[in-house]
Coordinates of C-alpha atoms and ligand atoms in Angstrom, one line a residue:
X1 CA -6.6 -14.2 -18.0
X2 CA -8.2 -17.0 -16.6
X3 CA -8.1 -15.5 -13.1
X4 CA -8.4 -11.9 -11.9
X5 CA -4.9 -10.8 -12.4
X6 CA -4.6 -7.6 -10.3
X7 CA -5.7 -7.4 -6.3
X8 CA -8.3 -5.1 -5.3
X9 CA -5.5 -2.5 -3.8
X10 CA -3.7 -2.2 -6.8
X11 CA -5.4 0.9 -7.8
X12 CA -4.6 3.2 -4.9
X13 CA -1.0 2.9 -6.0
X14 CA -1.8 5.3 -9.1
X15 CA 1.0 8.1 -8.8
X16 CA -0.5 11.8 -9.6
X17 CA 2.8 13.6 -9.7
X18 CA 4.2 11.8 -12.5
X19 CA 0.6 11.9 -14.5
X20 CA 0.8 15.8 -15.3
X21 CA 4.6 15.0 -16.7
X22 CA 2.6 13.3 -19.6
X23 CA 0.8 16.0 -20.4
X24 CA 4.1 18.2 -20.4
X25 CA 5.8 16.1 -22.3
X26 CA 2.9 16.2 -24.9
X27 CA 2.7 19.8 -25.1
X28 CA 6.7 20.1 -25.0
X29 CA 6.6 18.3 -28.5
X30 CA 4.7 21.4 -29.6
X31 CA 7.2 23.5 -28.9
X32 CA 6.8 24.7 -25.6
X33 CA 8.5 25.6 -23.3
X34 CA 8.2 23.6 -19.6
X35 CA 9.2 24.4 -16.2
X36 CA 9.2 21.6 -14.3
X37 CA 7.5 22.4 -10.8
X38 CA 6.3 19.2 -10.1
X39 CA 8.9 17.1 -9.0
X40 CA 11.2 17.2 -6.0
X41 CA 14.1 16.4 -7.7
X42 CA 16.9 18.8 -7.2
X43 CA 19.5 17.6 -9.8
X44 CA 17.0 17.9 -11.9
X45 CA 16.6 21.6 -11.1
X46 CA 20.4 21.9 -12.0
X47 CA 21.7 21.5 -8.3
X48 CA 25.4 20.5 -8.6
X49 CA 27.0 19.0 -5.7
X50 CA 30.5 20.1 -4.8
X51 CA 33.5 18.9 -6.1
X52 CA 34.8 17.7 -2.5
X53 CA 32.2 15.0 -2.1
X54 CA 32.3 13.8 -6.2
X55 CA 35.7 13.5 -4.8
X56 CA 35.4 11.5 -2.3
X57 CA 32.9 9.3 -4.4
X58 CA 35.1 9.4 -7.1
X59 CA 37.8 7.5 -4.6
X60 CA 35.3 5.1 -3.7
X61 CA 34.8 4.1 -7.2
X62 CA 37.9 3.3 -7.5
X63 CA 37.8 0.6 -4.9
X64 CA 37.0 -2.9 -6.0
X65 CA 34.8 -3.2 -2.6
X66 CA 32.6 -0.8 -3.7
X67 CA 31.5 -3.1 -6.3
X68 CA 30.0 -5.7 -4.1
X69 CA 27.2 -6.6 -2.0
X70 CA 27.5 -5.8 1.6
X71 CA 25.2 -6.9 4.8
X72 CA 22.3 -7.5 4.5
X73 CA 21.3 -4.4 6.8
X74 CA 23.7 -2.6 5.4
X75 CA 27.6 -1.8 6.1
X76 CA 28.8 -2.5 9.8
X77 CA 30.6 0.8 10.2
X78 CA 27.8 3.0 8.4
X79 CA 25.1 1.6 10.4
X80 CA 27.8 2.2 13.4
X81 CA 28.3 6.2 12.2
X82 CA 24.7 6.7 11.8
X83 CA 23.9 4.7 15.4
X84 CA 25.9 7.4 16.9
X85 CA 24.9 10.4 15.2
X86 CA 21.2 9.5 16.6
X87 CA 22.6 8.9 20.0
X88 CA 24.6 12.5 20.1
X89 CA 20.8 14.0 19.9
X90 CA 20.8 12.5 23.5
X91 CA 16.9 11.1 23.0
X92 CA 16.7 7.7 22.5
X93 CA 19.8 5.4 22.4
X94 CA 20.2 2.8 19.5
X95 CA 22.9 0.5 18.2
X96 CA 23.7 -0.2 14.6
X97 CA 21.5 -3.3 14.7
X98 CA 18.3 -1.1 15.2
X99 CA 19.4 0.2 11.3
X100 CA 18.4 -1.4 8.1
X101 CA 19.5 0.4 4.5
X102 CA 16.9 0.0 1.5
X103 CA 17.0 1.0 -2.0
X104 CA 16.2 4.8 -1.2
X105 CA 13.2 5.8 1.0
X106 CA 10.5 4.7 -1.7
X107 CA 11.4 1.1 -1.4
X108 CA 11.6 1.2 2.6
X109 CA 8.2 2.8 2.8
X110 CA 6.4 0.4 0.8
X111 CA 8.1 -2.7 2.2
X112 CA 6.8 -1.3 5.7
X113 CA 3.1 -0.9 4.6
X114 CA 3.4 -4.2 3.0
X115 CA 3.5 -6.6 6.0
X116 CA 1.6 -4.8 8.3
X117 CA -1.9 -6.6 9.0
X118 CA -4.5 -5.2 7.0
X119 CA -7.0 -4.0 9.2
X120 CA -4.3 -2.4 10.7
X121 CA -4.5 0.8 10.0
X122 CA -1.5 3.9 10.2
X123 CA -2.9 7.4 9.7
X124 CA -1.0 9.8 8.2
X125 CA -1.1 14.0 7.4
X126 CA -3.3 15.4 4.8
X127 CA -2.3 17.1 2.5
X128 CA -0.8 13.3 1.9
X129 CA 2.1 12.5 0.3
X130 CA 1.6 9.8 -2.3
X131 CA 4.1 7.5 -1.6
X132 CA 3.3 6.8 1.9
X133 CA -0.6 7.5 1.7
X134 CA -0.9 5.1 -1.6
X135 CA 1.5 2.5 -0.1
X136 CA -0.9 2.9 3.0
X137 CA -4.5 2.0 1.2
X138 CA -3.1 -0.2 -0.8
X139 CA -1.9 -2.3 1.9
X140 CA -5.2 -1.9 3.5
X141 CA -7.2 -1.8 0.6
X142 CA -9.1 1.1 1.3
X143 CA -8.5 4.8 1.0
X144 CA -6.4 6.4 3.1
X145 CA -6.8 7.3 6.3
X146 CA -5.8 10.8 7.5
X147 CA -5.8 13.6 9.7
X148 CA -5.9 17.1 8.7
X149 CA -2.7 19.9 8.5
X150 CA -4.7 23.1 8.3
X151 CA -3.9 25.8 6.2
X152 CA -5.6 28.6 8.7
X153 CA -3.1 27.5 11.4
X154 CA 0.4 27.4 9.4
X155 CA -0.4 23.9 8.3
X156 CA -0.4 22.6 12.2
X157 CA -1.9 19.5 12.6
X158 CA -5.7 19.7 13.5
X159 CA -5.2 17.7 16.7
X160 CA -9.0 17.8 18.2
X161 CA -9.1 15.8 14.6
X162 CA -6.3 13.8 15.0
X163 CA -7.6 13.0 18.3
X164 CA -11.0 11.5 17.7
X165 CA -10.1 9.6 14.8
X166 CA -7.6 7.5 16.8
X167 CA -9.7 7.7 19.7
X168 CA -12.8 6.0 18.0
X169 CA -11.1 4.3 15.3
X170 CA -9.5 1.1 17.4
X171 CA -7.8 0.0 13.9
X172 CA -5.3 2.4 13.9
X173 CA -1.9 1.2 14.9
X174 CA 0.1 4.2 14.2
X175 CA 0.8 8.0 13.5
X176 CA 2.8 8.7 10.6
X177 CA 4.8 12.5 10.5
X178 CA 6.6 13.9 7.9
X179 CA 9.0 16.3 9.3
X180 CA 9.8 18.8 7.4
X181 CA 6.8 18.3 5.4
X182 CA 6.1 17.0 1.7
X183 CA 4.1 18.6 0.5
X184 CA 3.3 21.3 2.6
X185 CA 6.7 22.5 3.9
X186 CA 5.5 22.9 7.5
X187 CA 8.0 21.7 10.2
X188 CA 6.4 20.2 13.0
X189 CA 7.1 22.4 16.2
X190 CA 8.6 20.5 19.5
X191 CA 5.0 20.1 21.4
X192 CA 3.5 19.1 18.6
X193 CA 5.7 16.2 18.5
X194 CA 5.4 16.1 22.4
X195 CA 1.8 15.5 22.0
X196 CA 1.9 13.0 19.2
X197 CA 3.9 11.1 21.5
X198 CA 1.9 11.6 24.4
X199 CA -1.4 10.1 21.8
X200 CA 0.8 7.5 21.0
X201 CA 0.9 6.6 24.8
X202 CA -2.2 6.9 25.6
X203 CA -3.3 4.7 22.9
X204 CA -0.8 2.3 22.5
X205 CA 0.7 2.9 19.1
X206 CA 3.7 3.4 17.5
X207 CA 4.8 6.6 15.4
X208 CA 6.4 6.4 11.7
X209 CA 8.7 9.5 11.5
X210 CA 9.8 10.3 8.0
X211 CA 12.5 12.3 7.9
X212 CA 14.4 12.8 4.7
X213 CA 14.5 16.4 5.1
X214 CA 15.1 16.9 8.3
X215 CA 18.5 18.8 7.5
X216 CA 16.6 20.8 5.4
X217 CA 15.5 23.7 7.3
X218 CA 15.6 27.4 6.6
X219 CA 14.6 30.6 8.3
X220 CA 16.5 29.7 11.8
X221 CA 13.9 26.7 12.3
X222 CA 15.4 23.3 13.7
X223 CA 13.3 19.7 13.0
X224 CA 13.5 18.4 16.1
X225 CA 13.8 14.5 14.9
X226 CA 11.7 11.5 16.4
X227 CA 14.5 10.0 18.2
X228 CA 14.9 13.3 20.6
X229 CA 11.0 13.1 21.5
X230 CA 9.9 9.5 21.7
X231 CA 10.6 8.5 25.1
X232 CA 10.0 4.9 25.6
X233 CA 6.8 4.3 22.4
X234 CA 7.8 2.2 20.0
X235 CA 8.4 3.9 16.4
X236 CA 10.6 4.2 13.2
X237 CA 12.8 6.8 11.3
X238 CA 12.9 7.0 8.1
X239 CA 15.8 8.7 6.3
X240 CA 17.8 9.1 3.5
X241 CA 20.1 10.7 1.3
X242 CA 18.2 11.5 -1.5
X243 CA 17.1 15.3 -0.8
X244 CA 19.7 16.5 1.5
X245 CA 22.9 15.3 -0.4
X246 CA 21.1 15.3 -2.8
X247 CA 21.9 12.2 -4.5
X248 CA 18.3 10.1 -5.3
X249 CA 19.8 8.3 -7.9
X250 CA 21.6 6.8 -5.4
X251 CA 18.6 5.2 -4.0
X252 CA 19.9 4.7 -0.8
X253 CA 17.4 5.1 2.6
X254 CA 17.2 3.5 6.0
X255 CA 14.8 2.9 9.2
X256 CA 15.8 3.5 12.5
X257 CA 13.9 1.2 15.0
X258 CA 13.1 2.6 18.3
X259 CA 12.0 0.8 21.5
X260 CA 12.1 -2.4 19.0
X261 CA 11.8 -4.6 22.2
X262 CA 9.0 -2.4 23.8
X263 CA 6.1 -4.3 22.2
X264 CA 6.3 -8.0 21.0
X265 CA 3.9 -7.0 17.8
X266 CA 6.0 -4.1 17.0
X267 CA 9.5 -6.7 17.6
X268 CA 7.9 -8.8 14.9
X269 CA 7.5 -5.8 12.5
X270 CA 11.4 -5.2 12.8
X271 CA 12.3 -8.6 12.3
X272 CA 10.2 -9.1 9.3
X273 CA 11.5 -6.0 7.7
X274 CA 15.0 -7.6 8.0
X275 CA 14.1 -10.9 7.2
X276 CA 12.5 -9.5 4.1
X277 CA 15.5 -7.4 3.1
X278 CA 18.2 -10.4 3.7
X279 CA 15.6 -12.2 0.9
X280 CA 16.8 -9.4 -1.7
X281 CA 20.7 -9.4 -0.3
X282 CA 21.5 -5.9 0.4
X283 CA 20.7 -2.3 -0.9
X284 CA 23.1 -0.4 -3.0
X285 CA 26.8 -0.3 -1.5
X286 CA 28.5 2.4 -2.9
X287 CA 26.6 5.1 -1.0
X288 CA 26.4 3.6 1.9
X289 CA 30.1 3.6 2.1
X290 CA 29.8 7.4 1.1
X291 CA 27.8 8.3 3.9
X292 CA 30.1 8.6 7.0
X293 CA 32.9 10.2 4.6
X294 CA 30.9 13.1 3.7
X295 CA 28.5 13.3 6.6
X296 CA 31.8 13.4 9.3
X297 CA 34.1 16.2 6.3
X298 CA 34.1 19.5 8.5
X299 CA 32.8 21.1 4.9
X300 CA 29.4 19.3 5.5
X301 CA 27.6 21.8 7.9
X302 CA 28.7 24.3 5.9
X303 CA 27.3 23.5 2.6
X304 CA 24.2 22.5 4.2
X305 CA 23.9 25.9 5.4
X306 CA 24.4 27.7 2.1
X307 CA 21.7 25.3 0.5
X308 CA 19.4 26.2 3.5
X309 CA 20.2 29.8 2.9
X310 CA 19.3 29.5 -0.9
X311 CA 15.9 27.6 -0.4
X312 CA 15.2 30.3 2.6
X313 CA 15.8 33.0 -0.1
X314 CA 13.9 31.1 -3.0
X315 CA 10.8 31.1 -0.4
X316 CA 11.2 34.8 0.0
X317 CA 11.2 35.2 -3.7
X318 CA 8.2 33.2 -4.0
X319 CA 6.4 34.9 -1.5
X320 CA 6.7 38.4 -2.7
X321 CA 4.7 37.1 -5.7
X322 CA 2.2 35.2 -4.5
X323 CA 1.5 36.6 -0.4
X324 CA -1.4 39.2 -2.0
X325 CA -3.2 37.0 -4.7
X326 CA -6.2 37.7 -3.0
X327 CA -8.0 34.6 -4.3
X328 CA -5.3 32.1 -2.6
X329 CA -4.0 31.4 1.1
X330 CA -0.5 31.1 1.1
X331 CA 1.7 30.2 3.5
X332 CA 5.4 30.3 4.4
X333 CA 7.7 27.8 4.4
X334 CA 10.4 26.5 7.1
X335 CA 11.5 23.1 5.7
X336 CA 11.7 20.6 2.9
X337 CA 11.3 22.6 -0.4
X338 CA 7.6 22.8 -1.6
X339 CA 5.0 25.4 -1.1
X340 CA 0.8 24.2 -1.3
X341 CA -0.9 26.8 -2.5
X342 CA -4.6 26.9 -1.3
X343 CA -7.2 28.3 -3.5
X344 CA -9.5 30.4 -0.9
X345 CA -13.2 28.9 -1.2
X346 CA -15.2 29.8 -4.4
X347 CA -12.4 31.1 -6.0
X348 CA -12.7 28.4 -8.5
X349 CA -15.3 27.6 -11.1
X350 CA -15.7 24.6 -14.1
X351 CA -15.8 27.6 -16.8
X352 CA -12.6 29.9 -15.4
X353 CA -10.0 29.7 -18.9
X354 CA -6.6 30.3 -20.0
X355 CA -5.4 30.1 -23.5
X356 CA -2.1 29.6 -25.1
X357 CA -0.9 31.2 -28.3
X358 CA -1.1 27.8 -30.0
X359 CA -3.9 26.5 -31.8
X360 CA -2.9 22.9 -31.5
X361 CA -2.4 22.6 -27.6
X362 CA -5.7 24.6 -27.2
X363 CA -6.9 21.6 -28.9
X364 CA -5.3 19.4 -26.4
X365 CA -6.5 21.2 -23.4
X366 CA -10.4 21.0 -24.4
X367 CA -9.6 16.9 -25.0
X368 CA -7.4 16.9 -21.1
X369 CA -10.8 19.0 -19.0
X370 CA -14.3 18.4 -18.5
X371 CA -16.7 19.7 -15.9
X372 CA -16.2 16.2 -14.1
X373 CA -12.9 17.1 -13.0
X374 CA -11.5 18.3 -9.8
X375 CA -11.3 22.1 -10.0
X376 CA -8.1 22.3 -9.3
X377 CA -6.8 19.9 -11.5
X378 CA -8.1 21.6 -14.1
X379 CA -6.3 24.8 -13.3
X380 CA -3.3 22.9 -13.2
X381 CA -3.7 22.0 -16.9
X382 CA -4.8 25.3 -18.1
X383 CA -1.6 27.0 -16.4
X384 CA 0.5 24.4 -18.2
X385 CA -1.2 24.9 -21.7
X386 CA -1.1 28.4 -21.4
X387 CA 2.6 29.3 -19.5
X388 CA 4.2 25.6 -19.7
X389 CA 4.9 25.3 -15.9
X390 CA 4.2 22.2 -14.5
X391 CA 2.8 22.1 -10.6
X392 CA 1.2 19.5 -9.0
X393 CA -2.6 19.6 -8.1
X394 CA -3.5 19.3 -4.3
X395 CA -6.3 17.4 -5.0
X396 CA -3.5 14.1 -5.4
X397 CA -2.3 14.4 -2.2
X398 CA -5.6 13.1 -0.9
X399 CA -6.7 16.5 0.2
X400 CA -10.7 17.7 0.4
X401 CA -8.3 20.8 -0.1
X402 CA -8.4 22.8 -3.5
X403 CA -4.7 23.9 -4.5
X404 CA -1.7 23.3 -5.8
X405 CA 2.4 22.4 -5.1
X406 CA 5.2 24.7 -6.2
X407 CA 8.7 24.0 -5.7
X408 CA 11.7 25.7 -4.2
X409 CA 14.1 24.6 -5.9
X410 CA 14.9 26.2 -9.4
X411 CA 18.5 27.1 -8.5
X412 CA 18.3 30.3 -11.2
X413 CA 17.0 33.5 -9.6
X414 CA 16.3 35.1 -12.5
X415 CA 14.3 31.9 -14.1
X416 CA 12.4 31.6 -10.5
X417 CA 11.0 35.3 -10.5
X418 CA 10.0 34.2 -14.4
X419 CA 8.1 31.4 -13.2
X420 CA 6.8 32.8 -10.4
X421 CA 5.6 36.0 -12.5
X422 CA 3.9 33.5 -14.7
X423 CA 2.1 31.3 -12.1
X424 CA 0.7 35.0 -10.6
X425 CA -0.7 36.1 -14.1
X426 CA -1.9 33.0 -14.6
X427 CA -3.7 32.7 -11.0
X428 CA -5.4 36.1 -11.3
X429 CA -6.3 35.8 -15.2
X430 CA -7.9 32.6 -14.2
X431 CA -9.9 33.4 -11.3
X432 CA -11.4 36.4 -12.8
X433 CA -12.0 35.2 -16.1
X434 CA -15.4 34.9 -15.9
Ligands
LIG1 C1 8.7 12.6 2.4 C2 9.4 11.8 1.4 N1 9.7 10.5 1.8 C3 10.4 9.7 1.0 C4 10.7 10.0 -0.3 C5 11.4 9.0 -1.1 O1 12.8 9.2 -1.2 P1 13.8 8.3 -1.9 O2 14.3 9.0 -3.1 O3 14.9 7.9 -0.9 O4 13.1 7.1 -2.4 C6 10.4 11.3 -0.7 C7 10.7 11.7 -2.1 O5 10.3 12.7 -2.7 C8 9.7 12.2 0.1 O6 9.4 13.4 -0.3

């Protein structure tokens, strides 16, 4: 090329949780067997949704309408259900104007990164989740900038941290929270919001709230949502359909703008994210038009419930494997559906090993590791070469943390103690091989 082709951000866009899947897949042409606990997809894990809500999709398909493109912020009456499902929480009052439907979360998330200044900085929880924290540095073209969830305290946010990096860091703009938590699985408790809030006061910023699964909660825990907490500071929802119907093929998200007209800066922001999306048309109709169908059927609550109830019990499974590896810190979970798995200091080494029966993915394993690597990246690889399950090293979720993320959402009880049994073999074989 006759010019410099990529820009200097591009790099920090590089996506860890799909990289192990290569490895899988090259090991599943060997022959063996993998269980994918990488990836929070749970259709994928064989979740089926019930026949009442293909139903009513199934009508929908059958309407020419559906076919089309709609507003450019999305349907009138959906933005008008969802307006008024925000304003029964009694927080903050919004009208269907403050909504604007994307092509799923992903594509919301890195459209709102994307036109905010570049020394303008939004800092976000660490363990980070790539989408956001990428989208983030990129835009900024720098690393990310974060404050720390601490594993000692439940995952809680380190606020002394959070405190003095906004404090002496005049370039940040904003607090992001994922509530429930990817990848941690931590749901923010109340004051903890209240005092975000109260930060985002004192230092005039606004708060990014994603929360896709915030009707994902388990173990009689409620995520309270941004728009019952935020008073009058300037902010955004973020939410979707993607893990809770769960339909994320249907790639179908929206922000919620809060206090738009609070701040003339932040008033731009909104504007230019509708401006931007009436450049593309629309996002996808058809499940848009879903939404207030199935959202509003009496049935919804209750099969929300019995999914909550089944990822509840899935974390109880988990736990009883993995609460006395002594080399590990783990945690329970309240919402979303991951566990991060903490390897307790020095409980990792460049020489620990695994093996696997087969002489040829041996072969590949010595090519994958070197002593370079992050430690816990390379248990990550020896678990898969030697037991086929596939997790997801901490170390990509910008974390100084060593560890790894499990799911909960392998919907086969028996198959999850498998797992499970493997990933605790594995754990104490490697730590005290050598
Ligand atoms: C916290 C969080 N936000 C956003 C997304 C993206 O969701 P979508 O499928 O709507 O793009 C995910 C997907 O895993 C997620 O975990």
């Amino acid at each position: 090329m006759r010019q410099k082709l990529l820009y200097e951000g591009a790099e920090q866009l590089e996506y860890e949780i799909r990289n192990i899947v290569k490895k899988a897949e090259q090991i599943e042409k060997l022959g063996q067997t993998i269980y994918w606990e990488n990836i929070g997809d749970p259709i994928q894990k064989n979740a089926s949704l019930p026949k009442w809500i293909k139903d009513i999709i199934t009508g929908l398909v059958q309407e020419d309408k559906s076919y089309g493109y709609c507003h450019s912020k999305g349907i009138l009456e959906t933005r008008q259900f969802l307006a008024k499902q925000t304003n029964e929480l009694s927080g903050i009052q919004i009208t269907e104007d403050d909504i604007l439907f994307f092509n799923g979360l992903g594509d919301a998330i890195s459209k709102l990164y994307q036109f905010i200044h570049p020394s303008s900085r939004i800092i976000g929880p660490s363990p980070a989740y790539a989408t956001h924290s990428s989208a983030e540095a990129a835009h900024a073209n720098a690393g990310p900038l974060t404050y720390k969830l601490d594993p000692d305290n439940d995952w809680n946010p380190d606020f002394e941290d959070l405190y003095n990096q906004v404090k002496y860091n005049s370039n940040i703009i904003g607090i992001l929270i994922i509530n429930p938590d990817n990848p941690t699985g931590m749901v923010y408790p109340k004051e903890s919001l209240e005092k975000i809030v109260a930060l985002a006061g004192e230092f005039n910023l606004m708060i990014i709230s994603d929360e896709i699964y915030n009707r994902v909660t388990y173990h009689n825990t409620k995520a309270y949502a941004l728009a019952e907490v935020i008073n009058d500071i300037p902010g955004i929802a973020l939410k979707g359909i993607s893990k809770e119907l769960p339909w994320p093929g249907a790639r179908c998200g929206w922000m919620e703008f809060y206090n738009r007209e609070s701040d003339q800066e932040f008033s731009r922001l909104c504007h230019t994210l509708e401006d931007v999306k009436m450049t593309e048309v629309c996002a996808t109709t058809l499940p848009q038009k879903a939404i207030p169908l199935i959202w509003s059927d009496p049935r919804y609550p209750m099969y929300r419930e019995e999914r909550n109830l089944a990822i509840g019990r899935r974390g109880k499974i988990i736990a009883e494997h993995l609460k006395d590896v002594t080399e590990i810190k783990f945690n329970e979970t309240f919402g979303a559906f991951y566990n991060t798995i903490v390897f307790k200091d020095g409980s990792l080494k460049s020489n620990q090993f695994l093996s696997s029966d087969q002489p040829e993915i041996n072969t590949l394993l010595n090519q994958w590791t070197d002593n370079e690597m992050a430690l816990d990246k390379r248990f990550t690889y020896y678990l898969l070469a030697a037991t086929g399950v596939c997790v997801v090293p901490l170390s990509s979720f910008h974390s100084d943390l060593l560890g790894f993320r499990v799911t909960l959402l392998e919907e086969d009880e028996d198959l999850l103690n498998t797992i499970f049994g493997k990933i605790k073999s594995a754990l104490i074989s490697y730590c005290r091989s050598v």
